[in-house]
Short mmCIF file of C-alpha atoms in Angstrom, two decimals:
data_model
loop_
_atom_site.label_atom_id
_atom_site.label_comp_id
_atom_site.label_asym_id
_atom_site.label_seq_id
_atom_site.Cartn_x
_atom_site.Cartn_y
_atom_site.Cartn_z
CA UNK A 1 91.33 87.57 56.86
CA UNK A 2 94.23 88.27 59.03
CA UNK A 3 97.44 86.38 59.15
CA UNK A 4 99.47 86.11 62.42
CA UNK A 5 102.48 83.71 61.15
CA UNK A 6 101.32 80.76 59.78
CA UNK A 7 97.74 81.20 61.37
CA UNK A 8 95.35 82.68 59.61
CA UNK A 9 92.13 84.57 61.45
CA UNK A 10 89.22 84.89 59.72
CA UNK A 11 88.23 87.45 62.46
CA UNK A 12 89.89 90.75 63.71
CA UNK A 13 90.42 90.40 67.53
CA UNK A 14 90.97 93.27 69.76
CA UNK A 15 94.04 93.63 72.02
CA UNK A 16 91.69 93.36 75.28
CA UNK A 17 89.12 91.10 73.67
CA UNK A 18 88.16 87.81 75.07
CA UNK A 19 87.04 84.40 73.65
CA UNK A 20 85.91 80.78 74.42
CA UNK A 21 87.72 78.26 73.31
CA UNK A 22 85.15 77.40 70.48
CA UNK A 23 85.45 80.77 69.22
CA UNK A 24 89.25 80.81 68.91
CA UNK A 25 89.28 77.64 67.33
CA UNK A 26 86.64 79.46 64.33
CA UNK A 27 88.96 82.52 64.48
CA UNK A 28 91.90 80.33 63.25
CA UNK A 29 89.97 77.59 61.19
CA UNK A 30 90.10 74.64 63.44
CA UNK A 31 94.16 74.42 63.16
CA UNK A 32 94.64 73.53 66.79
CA UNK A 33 97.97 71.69 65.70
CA UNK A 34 99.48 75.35 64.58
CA UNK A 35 98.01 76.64 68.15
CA UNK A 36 100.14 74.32 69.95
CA UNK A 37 103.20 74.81 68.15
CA UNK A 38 102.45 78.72 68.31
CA UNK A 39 101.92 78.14 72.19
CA UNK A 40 104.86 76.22 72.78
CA UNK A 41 107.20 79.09 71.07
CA UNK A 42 105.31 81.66 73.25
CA UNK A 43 106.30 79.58 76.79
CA UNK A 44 109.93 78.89 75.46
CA UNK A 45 110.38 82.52 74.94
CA UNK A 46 108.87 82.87 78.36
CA UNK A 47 110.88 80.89 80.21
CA UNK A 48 114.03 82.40 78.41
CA UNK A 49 113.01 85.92 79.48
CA UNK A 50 112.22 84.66 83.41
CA UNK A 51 115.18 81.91 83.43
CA UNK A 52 116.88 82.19 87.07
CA UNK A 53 120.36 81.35 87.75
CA UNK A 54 119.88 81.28 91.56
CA UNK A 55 122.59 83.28 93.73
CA UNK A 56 126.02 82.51 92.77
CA UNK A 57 129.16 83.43 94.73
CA UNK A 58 131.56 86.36 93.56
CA UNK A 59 135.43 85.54 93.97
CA UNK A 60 137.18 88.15 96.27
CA UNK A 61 141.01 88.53 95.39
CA UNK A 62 143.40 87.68 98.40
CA UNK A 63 142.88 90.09 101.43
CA UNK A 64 139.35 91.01 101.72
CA UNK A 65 136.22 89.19 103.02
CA UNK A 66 133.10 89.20 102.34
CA UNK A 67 131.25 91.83 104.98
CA UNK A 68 127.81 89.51 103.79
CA UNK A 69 128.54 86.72 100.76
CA UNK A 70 129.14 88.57 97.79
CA UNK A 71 126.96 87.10 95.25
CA UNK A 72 125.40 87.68 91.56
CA UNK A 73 122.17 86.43 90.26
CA UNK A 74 121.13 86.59 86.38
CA UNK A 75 116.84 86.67 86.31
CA UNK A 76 116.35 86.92 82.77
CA UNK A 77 118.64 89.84 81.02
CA UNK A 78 119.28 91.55 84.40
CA UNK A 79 121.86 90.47 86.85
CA UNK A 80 121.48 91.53 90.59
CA UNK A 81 124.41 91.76 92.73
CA UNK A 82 124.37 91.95 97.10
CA UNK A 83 126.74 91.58 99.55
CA UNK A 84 129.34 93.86 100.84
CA UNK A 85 133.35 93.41 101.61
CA UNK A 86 136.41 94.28 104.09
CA UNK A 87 139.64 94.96 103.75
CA UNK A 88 142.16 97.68 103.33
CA UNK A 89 142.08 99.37 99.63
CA UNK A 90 142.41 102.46 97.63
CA UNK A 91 141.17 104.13 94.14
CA UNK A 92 141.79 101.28 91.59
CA UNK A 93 142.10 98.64 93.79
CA UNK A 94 140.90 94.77 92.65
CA UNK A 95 138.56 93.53 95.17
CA UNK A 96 137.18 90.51 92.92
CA UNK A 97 136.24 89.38 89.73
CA UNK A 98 132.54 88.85 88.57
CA UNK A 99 131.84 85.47 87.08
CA UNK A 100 131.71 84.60 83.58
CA UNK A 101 128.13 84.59 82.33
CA UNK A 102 127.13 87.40 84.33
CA UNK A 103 129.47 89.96 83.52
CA UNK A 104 128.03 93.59 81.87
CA UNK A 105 128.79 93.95 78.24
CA UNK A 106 129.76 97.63 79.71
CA UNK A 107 131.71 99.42 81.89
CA UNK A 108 128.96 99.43 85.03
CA UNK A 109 129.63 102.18 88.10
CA UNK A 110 128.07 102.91 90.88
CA UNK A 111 128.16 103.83 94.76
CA UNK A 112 127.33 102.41 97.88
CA UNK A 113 127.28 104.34 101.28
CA UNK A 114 128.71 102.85 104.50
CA UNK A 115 131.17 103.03 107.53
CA UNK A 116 133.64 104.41 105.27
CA UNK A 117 131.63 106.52 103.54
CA UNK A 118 130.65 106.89 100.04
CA UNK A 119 132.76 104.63 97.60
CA UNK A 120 132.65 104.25 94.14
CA UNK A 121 132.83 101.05 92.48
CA UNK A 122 133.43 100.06 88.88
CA UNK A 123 133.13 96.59 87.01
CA UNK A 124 135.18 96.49 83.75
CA UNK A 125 132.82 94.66 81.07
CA UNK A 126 136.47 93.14 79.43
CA UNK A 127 137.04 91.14 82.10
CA UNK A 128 134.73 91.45 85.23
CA UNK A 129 136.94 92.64 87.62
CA UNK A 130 135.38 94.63 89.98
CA UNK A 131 137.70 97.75 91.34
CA UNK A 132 137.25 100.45 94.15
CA UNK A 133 137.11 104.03 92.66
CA UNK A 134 137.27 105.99 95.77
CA UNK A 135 137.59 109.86 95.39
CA UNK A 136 140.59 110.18 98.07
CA UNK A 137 141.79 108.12 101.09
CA UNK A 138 141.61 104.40 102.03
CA UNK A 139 139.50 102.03 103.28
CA UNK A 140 141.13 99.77 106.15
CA UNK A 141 139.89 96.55 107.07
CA UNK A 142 137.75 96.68 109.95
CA UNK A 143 135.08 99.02 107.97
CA UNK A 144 132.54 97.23 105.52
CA UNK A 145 131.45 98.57 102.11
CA UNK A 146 128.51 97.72 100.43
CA UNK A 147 128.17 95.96 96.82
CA UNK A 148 124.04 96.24 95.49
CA UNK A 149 123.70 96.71 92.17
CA UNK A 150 122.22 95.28 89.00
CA UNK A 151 122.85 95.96 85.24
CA UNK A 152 121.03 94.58 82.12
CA UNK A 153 122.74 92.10 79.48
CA UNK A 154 122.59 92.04 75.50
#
């Protein structure tokens, strides 16, 4: 007898083994009512892990526009992020703030490669705001910079 919660199988079953339906319902002693509930759990937990928040725009602080809509999108525990920006900015400069609810529980850097070159971007997990971390120089405002990226939540 094995006991998988409150199901009990009367039968070992391999982790690539296949049943009928008849044969499942021996394996657990007729308790469909407990397979139900059991499957239920299993597509809730599904859905939770494949839940989709569709594209949703990123605010850009006053004097840059979007290149491409700058947007975030939360597919389970990972949150994707497109788009790309102008304007005229340096190392540490605020270019927007990443909304609430998809912000990364840690500091998250990366680059992007463009018109302007490389840049370096950081997104401060206190408070979403996403800042330019170029090496030396400026951007000015007719070159676009990218913004892909993704990080996982808690």
């Amino acid at each position: 007898t094995y006991s998988a919660g409150y199901i009990t199988f009367t039968t070992a079953l391999e982790a690539d083994q296949t049943i009928s339906f008849h044969e499942f319902k021996s394996v657990i002693g007729g308790d469909i009512a407990s397979v139900a509930v059991l499957l239920d759990r299993l597509e809730a937990k599904i859905d939770a892990a494949l839940a989709d928040s569709g594209w949703q725009a990123v605010t850009l602080k006053s004097g840059f526009t979007a290149g491409s809509s700058v947007m975030v999108r939360k597919i389970g525990k990972i949150v994707y992020m497109r788009g790309s920006v102008k304007g005229s900015f340096s190392a540490g400069t605020h270019v927007a703030t990443i909304p609430e609810g998809f912000r990364p529980p840690y500091i998250v850097r990366f680059t992007e490669n463009g018109s302007a070159g490389t840049i370096g971007w950081k997104i401060d997990y206190t408070d979403g705001k996403l800042y330019s971390e170029l090496k030396q120089g400026t951007v000015n405002t007719t070159q676009v910079v990218g913004l892909c990226t993704s990080w996982l939540m808690d």
